[in-house]
Amino acid sequence: MKKRIFALLTMVCLAVSLAACGGSATQEETTSDTTAETTTSSDASDSDLLSLVEFFAADGEEVQSMLDAMLDAMLDAMQAQYEDQGISVNLYAEVYEMHYNFTIDSVVTTEETRPELTEALKAGTEASATSYYELAKTVKESVSNDVVIVVLTFFDGEGNELYTQSFSSAEEAAAE
């Protein structure tokens, strides 16, 4: 159980890093932010933290509580990252699908401008297709579903659907 929860947390981290749709942050800015966060985290008293062995030896409720807090923090960080870029993100699951709905809040399209943005989103999504298939495969290994489908959907600021694409763990297996 702990292994599956840890794998799901890893999957969320991977999803957060893959789901960006052309954000404005540079690698240098990201590295600086990460370094600052790491430094701040290091300043916390070591006596307040569990060792890795203690963490995995903790009882189920205690571990679940810690993992829930970690997952909430990661999802909050993902949402804050996108909000800084003018994008709202909604992450949810339905049966065997893991949905990422991105709303580009500052963009309002018309029938004439929508195809150009749709093509740009399609090109960016297809360029990262292998990563999304890997994400679906990783999640599938962590849950009881026979197949997992990662669904990305992009909307403009008025809620018009711009582009959607699905990535199935079964397709990845067939491609190998």
Short mmCIF file of N, CA, C and O in Angstrom, two decimals, residues 45-143:
data_model
loop_
_atom_site.label_atom_id
_atom_site.label_comp_id
_atom_site.label_asym_id
_atom_site.label_seq_id
_atom_site.Cartn_x
_atom_site.Cartn_y
_atom_site.Cartn_z
N SER A 45 13.90 22.26 11.74
CA SER A 45 14.60 21.44 12.71
C SER A 45 14.56 19.97 12.29
O SER A 45 13.49 19.42 12.03
N ASP A 46 15.73 19.34 12.21
CA ASP A 46 15.80 17.93 11.84
C ASP A 46 15.10 17.05 12.85
O ASP A 46 14.62 15.97 12.52
N SER A 47 15.02 17.49 14.10
CA SER A 47 14.37 16.67 15.12
C SER A 47 12.86 16.57 14.91
O SER A 47 12.23 15.68 15.43
N ASP A 48 12.28 17.51 14.11
CA ASP A 48 10.85 17.48 13.83
C ASP A 48 10.49 16.51 12.71
O ASP A 48 9.33 16.20 12.51
N LEU A 49 11.48 16.07 11.98
CA LEU A 49 11.25 15.23 10.81
C LEU A 49 11.50 13.76 11.11
O LEU A 49 12.38 13.43 11.90
N LEU A 50 10.74 12.90 10.46
CA LEU A 50 10.97 11.47 10.58
C LEU A 50 12.07 11.06 9.62
O LEU A 50 12.19 11.60 8.53
N SER A 51 12.86 10.07 10.02
CA SER A 51 13.83 9.51 9.09
C SER A 51 13.06 8.69 8.06
O SER A 51 11.88 8.37 8.26
N LEU A 52 13.70 8.34 6.98
CA LEU A 52 13.06 7.52 5.95
C LEU A 52 12.58 6.20 6.54
O LEU A 52 11.47 5.76 6.27
N VAL A 53 13.41 5.56 7.37
CA VAL A 53 13.04 4.30 7.99
C VAL A 53 11.83 4.49 8.91
O VAL A 53 10.89 3.70 8.87
N GLU A 54 11.83 5.57 9.71
CA GLU A 54 10.69 5.85 10.59
C GLU A 54 9.43 6.12 9.79
O GLU A 54 8.35 5.68 10.16
N PHE A 55 9.58 6.84 8.68
CA PHE A 55 8.43 7.16 7.83
C PHE A 55 7.76 5.88 7.34
O PHE A 55 6.56 5.71 7.44
N PHE A 56 8.57 4.94 6.81
CA PHE A 56 8.01 3.71 6.29
C PHE A 56 7.59 2.73 7.38
O PHE A 56 6.81 1.83 7.12
N ALA A 57 8.08 2.95 8.60
CA ALA A 57 7.68 2.08 9.71
C ALA A 57 6.44 2.62 10.43
O ALA A 57 5.84 1.92 11.23
N ALA A 58 6.06 3.85 10.15
CA ALA A 58 4.90 4.46 10.81
C ALA A 58 3.64 3.67 10.49
O ALA A 58 3.55 3.01 9.47
N ASP A 59 2.65 3.77 11.39
CA ASP A 59 1.41 3.03 11.14
C ASP A 59 0.65 3.64 9.96
O ASP A 59 0.90 4.76 9.54
N GLY A 60 -0.27 2.90 9.41
CA GLY A 60 -0.98 3.26 8.19
C GLY A 60 -1.66 4.61 8.23
O GLY A 60 -1.56 5.39 7.30
N GLU A 61 -2.35 4.94 9.34
CA GLU A 61 -3.05 6.23 9.44
C GLU A 61 -2.07 7.38 9.43
O GLU A 61 -2.29 8.40 8.78
N GLU A 62 -0.97 7.22 10.17
CA GLU A 62 0.03 8.29 10.23
C GLU A 62 0.66 8.51 8.86
O GLU A 62 0.81 9.64 8.41
N VAL A 63 1.02 7.43 8.17
CA VAL A 63 1.61 7.54 6.83
C VAL A 63 0.61 8.16 5.87
O VAL A 63 0.93 9.06 5.10
N GLN A 64 -0.65 7.70 5.93
CA GLN A 64 -1.67 8.23 5.02
C GLN A 64 -1.84 9.73 5.25
O GLN A 64 -1.96 10.50 4.31
N SER A 65 -1.82 10.15 6.50
CA SER A 65 -1.96 11.56 6.83
C SER A 65 -0.80 12.37 6.24
O SER A 65 -1.00 13.43 5.66
N MET A 66 0.42 11.86 6.40
CA MET A 66 1.59 12.55 5.85
C MET A 66 1.52 12.60 4.32
O MET A 66 1.81 13.63 3.72
N LEU A 67 1.14 11.49 3.69
CA LEU A 67 1.07 11.45 2.24
C LEU A 67 -0.03 12.37 1.71
O LEU A 67 0.16 13.05 0.69
N ASP A 68 -1.16 12.42 2.40
CA ASP A 68 -2.23 13.34 2.02
C ASP A 68 -1.74 14.78 2.06
O ASP A 68 -2.02 15.57 1.16
N ALA A 69 -1.01 15.12 3.12
CA ALA A 69 -0.48 16.48 3.25
C ALA A 69 0.51 16.79 2.13
O ALA A 69 0.51 17.88 1.56
N MET A 70 1.37 15.82 1.79
CA MET A 70 2.33 16.01 0.71
C MET A 70 1.62 16.19 -0.63
O MET A 70 1.96 17.07 -1.42
N LEU A 71 0.61 15.37 -0.90
CA LEU A 71 -0.14 15.45 -2.14
C LEU A 71 -0.86 16.79 -2.24
O LEU A 71 -0.82 17.45 -3.28
N ASP A 72 -1.51 17.22 -1.14
CA ASP A 72 -2.18 18.52 -1.14
C ASP A 72 -1.20 19.65 -1.43
O ASP A 72 -1.50 20.56 -2.20
N ALA A 73 -0.02 19.59 -0.83
CA ALA A 73 0.99 20.63 -1.04
C ALA A 73 1.45 20.65 -2.50
O ALA A 73 1.62 21.72 -3.09
N MET A 74 1.63 19.47 -3.11
CA MET A 74 2.06 19.41 -4.51
C MET A 74 0.99 19.95 -5.43
O MET A 74 1.27 20.69 -6.36
N LEU A 75 -0.27 19.59 -5.18
CA LEU A 75 -1.36 20.08 -6.02
C LEU A 75 -1.52 21.59 -5.86
O LEU A 75 -1.74 22.30 -6.85
N ASP A 76 -1.38 22.09 -4.64
CA ASP A 76 -1.45 23.54 -4.41
C ASP A 76 -0.32 24.25 -5.16
O ASP A 76 -0.53 25.30 -5.77
N ALA A 77 0.88 23.68 -5.13
CA ALA A 77 2.02 24.27 -5.83
C ALA A 77 1.78 24.28 -7.34
O ALA A 77 2.09 25.26 -8.02
N MET A 78 1.21 23.18 -7.86
CA MET A 78 0.93 23.11 -9.29
C MET A 78 -0.07 24.20 -9.67
O MET A 78 0.12 24.92 -10.64
N GLN A 79 -1.14 24.32 -8.89
CA GLN A 79 -2.14 25.33 -9.20
C GLN A 79 -1.57 26.73 -9.11
O GLN A 79 -1.86 27.58 -9.94
N ALA A 80 -0.74 26.99 -8.12
CA ALA A 80 -0.12 28.31 -7.97
C ALA A 80 0.80 28.62 -9.15
O ALA A 80 0.82 29.74 -9.66
N GLN A 81 1.55 27.61 -9.60
CA GLN A 81 2.45 27.79 -10.75
C GLN A 81 1.66 28.22 -11.97
O GLN A 81 2.03 29.16 -12.66
N TYR A 82 0.56 27.56 -12.23
CA TYR A 82 -0.24 27.89 -13.40
C TYR A 82 -0.97 29.21 -13.23
O TYR A 82 -1.11 29.97 -14.19
N GLU A 83 -1.44 29.51 -12.02
CA GLU A 83 -2.12 30.78 -11.79
C GLU A 83 -1.19 31.94 -12.10
O GLU A 83 -1.61 32.95 -12.65
N ASP A 84 0.11 31.79 -11.75
CA ASP A 84 1.09 32.82 -12.06
C ASP A 84 1.20 33.04 -13.57
O ASP A 84 1.60 34.11 -14.02
N GLN A 85 0.87 32.02 -14.36
CA GLN A 85 0.93 32.11 -15.81
C GLN A 85 -0.43 32.44 -16.42
O GLN A 85 -0.58 32.45 -17.64
N GLY A 86 -1.43 32.69 -15.58
CA GLY A 86 -2.76 33.01 -16.09
C GLY A 86 -3.55 31.79 -16.53
O GLY A 86 -4.44 31.89 -17.37
N ILE A 87 -3.24 30.64 -15.95
CA ILE A 87 -3.89 29.39 -16.32
C ILE A 87 -4.50 28.74 -15.07
O ILE A 87 -3.82 28.60 -14.06
N SER A 88 -5.76 28.37 -15.17
CA SER A 88 -6.40 27.61 -14.09
C SER A 88 -6.32 26.14 -14.46
O SER A 88 -6.47 25.78 -15.63
N VAL A 89 -6.07 25.29 -13.48
CA VAL A 89 -5.99 23.85 -13.75
C VAL A 89 -6.92 23.11 -12.80
O VAL A 89 -7.03 23.45 -11.63
N ASN A 90 -7.61 22.13 -13.36
CA ASN A 90 -8.49 21.28 -12.58
C ASN A 90 -8.07 19.84 -12.85
O ASN A 90 -8.07 19.39 -14.00
N LEU A 91 -7.67 19.14 -11.82
CA LEU A 91 -7.21 17.75 -11.92
C LEU A 91 -8.22 16.87 -11.22
O LEU A 91 -8.56 17.11 -10.06
N TYR A 92 -8.73 15.85 -11.92
CA TYR A 92 -9.68 14.91 -11.32
C TYR A 92 -9.63 13.58 -12.06
O TYR A 92 -9.06 13.48 -13.14
N ALA A 93 -10.22 12.56 -11.45
CA ALA A 93 -10.25 11.22 -12.05
C ALA A 93 -11.69 10.77 -12.23
O ALA A 93 -12.56 11.09 -11.42
N GLU A 94 -11.92 10.03 -13.30
CA GLU A 94 -13.22 9.39 -13.57
C GLU A 94 -12.94 7.97 -14.04
O GLU A 94 -12.32 7.78 -15.08
N VAL A 95 -13.34 7.01 -13.28
CA VAL A 95 -13.20 5.58 -13.54
C VAL A 95 -11.77 5.24 -13.95
O VAL A 95 -10.96 4.92 -13.09
N TYR A 96 -11.42 5.30 -15.21
CA TYR A 96 -10.07 4.94 -15.66
C TYR A 96 -9.37 6.11 -16.34
O TYR A 96 -8.33 5.95 -16.95
N GLU A 97 -9.93 7.31 -16.22
CA GLU A 97 -9.34 8.49 -16.84
C GLU A 97 -8.86 9.48 -15.79
O GLU A 97 -9.53 9.73 -14.79
N MET A 98 -7.68 10.04 -16.03
CA MET A 98 -7.11 11.09 -15.21
C MET A 98 -7.15 12.36 -16.05
O MET A 98 -6.47 12.45 -17.07
N HIS A 99 -7.98 13.33 -15.63
CA HIS A 99 -8.22 14.53 -16.42
C HIS A 99 -7.40 15.72 -15.92
O HIS A 99 -7.35 15.96 -14.71
N TYR A 100 -6.81 16.43 -16.86
CA TYR A 100 -6.18 17.72 -16.62
C TYR A 100 -6.91 18.72 -17.48
O TYR A 100 -6.79 18.69 -18.70
N ASN A 101 -7.71 19.60 -16.87
CA ASN A 101 -8.40 20.65 -17.60
C ASN A 101 -7.67 21.96 -17.36
O ASN A 101 -7.59 22.42 -16.21
N PHE A 102 -7.15 22.54 -18.42
CA PHE A 102 -6.43 23.80 -18.35
C PHE A 102 -7.28 24.90 -18.98
O PHE A 102 -7.72 24.77 -20.11
N THR A 103 -7.50 25.97 -18.23
CA THR A 103 -8.22 27.12 -18.76
C THR A 103 -7.23 28.28 -18.83
O THR A 103 -6.66 28.69 -17.80
N ILE A 104 -7.02 28.79 -20.03
CA ILE A 104 -6.13 29.91 -20.24
C ILE A 104 -6.98 31.17 -20.02
O ILE A 104 -7.63 31.67 -20.93
N ASP A 105 -6.99 31.63 -18.78
CA ASP A 105 -7.92 32.66 -18.33
C ASP A 105 -7.82 33.96 -19.12
O ASP A 105 -8.83 34.61 -19.36
N SER A 106 -6.64 34.34 -19.51
CA SER A 106 -6.44 35.64 -20.15
C SER A 106 -6.72 35.63 -21.65
O SER A 106 -6.65 36.66 -22.30
N VAL A 107 -7.03 34.47 -22.21
CA VAL A 107 -7.24 34.37 -23.66
C VAL A 107 -8.72 34.14 -23.95
O VAL A 107 -9.33 33.22 -23.42
N VAL A 108 -9.26 35.00 -24.79
CA VAL A 108 -10.62 34.83 -25.29
C VAL A 108 -10.50 34.68 -26.79
O VAL A 108 -9.89 35.51 -27.46
N THR A 109 -11.04 33.60 -27.32
CA THR A 109 -10.91 33.33 -28.75
C THR A 109 -12.22 33.62 -29.48
O THR A 109 -13.28 33.70 -28.88
N THR A 110 -12.07 33.74 -30.78
CA THR A 110 -13.23 33.85 -31.67
C THR A 110 -13.16 32.67 -32.62
O THR A 110 -12.16 31.94 -32.65
N GLU A 111 -14.19 32.48 -33.41
CA GLU A 111 -14.18 31.39 -34.39
C GLU A 111 -12.98 31.51 -35.33
O GLU A 111 -12.44 30.50 -35.77
N GLU A 112 -12.55 32.75 -35.60
CA GLU A 112 -11.43 32.96 -36.51
C GLU A 112 -10.07 32.70 -35.85
O GLU A 112 -9.16 32.19 -36.49
N THR A 113 -9.93 33.05 -34.58
CA THR A 113 -8.63 32.90 -33.90
C THR A 113 -8.43 31.54 -33.25
O THR A 113 -7.30 31.15 -32.98
N ARG A 114 -9.51 30.83 -33.00
CA ARG A 114 -9.44 29.55 -32.30
C ARG A 114 -8.57 28.51 -33.01
O ARG A 114 -7.76 27.84 -32.36
N PRO A 115 -8.67 28.34 -34.36
CA PRO A 115 -7.87 27.30 -35.02
C PRO A 115 -6.36 27.48 -34.85
O PRO A 115 -5.63 26.50 -34.67
N GLU A 116 -5.89 28.72 -34.85
CA GLU A 116 -4.45 28.96 -34.69
C GLU A 116 -3.96 28.52 -33.31
O GLU A 116 -2.94 27.85 -33.18
N LEU A 117 -4.71 28.89 -32.28
CA LEU A 117 -4.34 28.49 -30.92
C LEU A 117 -4.47 26.98 -30.75
O LEU A 117 -3.62 26.33 -30.13
N THR A 118 -5.49 26.40 -31.35
CA THR A 118 -5.68 24.94 -31.29
C THR A 118 -4.49 24.22 -31.89
O THR A 118 -3.99 23.24 -31.32
N GLU A 119 -4.01 24.69 -33.03
CA GLU A 119 -2.84 24.07 -33.68
C GLU A 119 -1.60 24.18 -32.80
O GLU A 119 -0.82 23.23 -32.72
N ALA A 120 -1.41 25.32 -32.15
CA ALA A 120 -0.25 25.49 -31.27
C ALA A 120 -0.34 24.54 -30.07
O ALA A 120 0.66 23.91 -29.69
N LEU A 121 -1.52 24.41 -29.49
CA LEU A 121 -1.71 23.49 -28.37
C LEU A 121 -1.49 22.04 -28.81
O LEU A 121 -0.87 21.25 -28.09
N LYS A 122 -2.00 21.71 -29.98
CA LYS A 122 -1.83 20.35 -30.52
C LYS A 122 -0.35 20.04 -30.73
O LYS A 122 0.12 18.97 -30.32
N ALA A 123 0.37 20.96 -31.33
CA ALA A 123 1.80 20.74 -31.58
C ALA A 123 2.57 20.56 -30.28
O ALA A 123 3.41 19.65 -30.15
N GLY A 124 2.28 21.41 -29.29
CA GLY A 124 2.96 21.30 -28.00
C GLY A 124 2.64 20.00 -27.28
O GLY A 124 3.52 19.37 -26.70
N THR A 125 1.39 19.60 -27.34
CA THR A 125 0.96 18.36 -26.68
C THR A 125 1.58 17.14 -27.37
O THR A 125 2.09 16.23 -26.70
N GLU A 126 1.55 17.13 -28.69
CA GLU A 126 2.11 16.00 -29.42
C GLU A 126 3.62 15.90 -29.25
O GLU A 126 4.18 14.81 -29.25
N ALA A 127 4.29 17.03 -29.06
CA ALA A 127 5.73 17.01 -28.83
C ALA A 127 6.08 16.31 -27.52
O ALA A 127 7.17 15.76 -27.37
N SER A 128 5.15 16.32 -26.58
CA SER A 128 5.37 15.68 -25.27
C SER A 128 4.61 14.36 -25.14
O SER A 128 4.50 13.81 -24.04
N ALA A 129 4.11 13.82 -26.24
CA ALA A 129 3.27 12.63 -26.20
C ALA A 129 3.92 11.46 -25.46
O ALA A 129 3.27 10.80 -24.65
N THR A 130 5.17 11.21 -25.71
CA THR A 130 5.85 10.08 -25.06
C THR A 130 5.78 10.22 -23.54
O THR A 130 5.54 9.24 -22.83
N SER A 131 5.95 11.42 -23.05
CA SER A 131 5.90 11.65 -21.61
C SER A 131 4.51 11.39 -21.05
O SER A 131 4.36 10.83 -19.97
N TYR A 132 3.48 11.79 -21.79
CA TYR A 132 2.11 11.56 -21.33
C TYR A 132 1.76 10.06 -21.36
O TYR A 132 1.07 9.57 -20.47
N TYR A 133 2.25 9.34 -22.37
CA TYR A 133 2.04 7.89 -22.39
C TYR A 133 2.75 7.23 -21.21
O TYR A 133 2.21 6.32 -20.59
N GLU A 134 3.96 7.71 -20.90
CA GLU A 134 4.69 7.18 -19.75
C GLU A 134 3.95 7.47 -18.45
O GLU A 134 3.91 6.64 -17.56
N LEU A 135 3.36 8.67 -18.36
CA LEU A 135 2.58 9.01 -17.18
C LEU A 135 1.41 8.04 -17.03
O LEU A 135 1.18 7.51 -15.94
N ALA A 136 0.69 7.78 -18.12
CA ALA A 136 -0.44 6.83 -18.07
C ALA A 136 0.04 5.45 -17.63
O ALA A 136 -0.60 4.78 -16.82
N LYS A 137 1.17 5.04 -18.16
CA LYS A 137 1.71 3.72 -17.82
C LYS A 137 2.13 3.66 -16.34
O LYS A 137 1.85 2.68 -15.65
N THR A 138 2.76 4.71 -15.85
CA THR A 138 3.19 4.77 -14.45
C THR A 138 1.99 4.72 -13.51
O THR A 138 1.99 3.99 -12.52
N VAL A 139 0.96 5.49 -13.83
CA VAL A 139 -0.24 5.48 -13.00
C VAL A 139 -0.88 4.11 -13.03
O VAL A 139 -1.31 3.59 -11.99
N LYS A 140 -0.95 3.48 -14.20
CA LYS A 140 -1.57 2.15 -14.34
C LYS A 140 -0.88 1.14 -13.43
O LYS A 140 -1.52 0.27 -12.85
N GLU A 141 0.43 1.25 -13.29
CA GLU A 141 1.18 0.33 -12.45
C GLU A 141 0.89 0.55 -10.96
O GLU A 141 1.19 -0.31 -10.14
N SER A 142 0.30 1.70 -10.63
CA SER A 142 0.05 2.05 -9.24
C SER A 142 -1.39 1.87 -8.80
O SER A 142 -1.72 2.07 -7.64
N VAL A 143 -2.27 1.53 -9.73
CA VAL A 143 -3.69 1.38 -9.41
C VAL A 143 -4.20 0.03 -9.93
O VAL A 143 -3.50 -0.66 -10.66
#
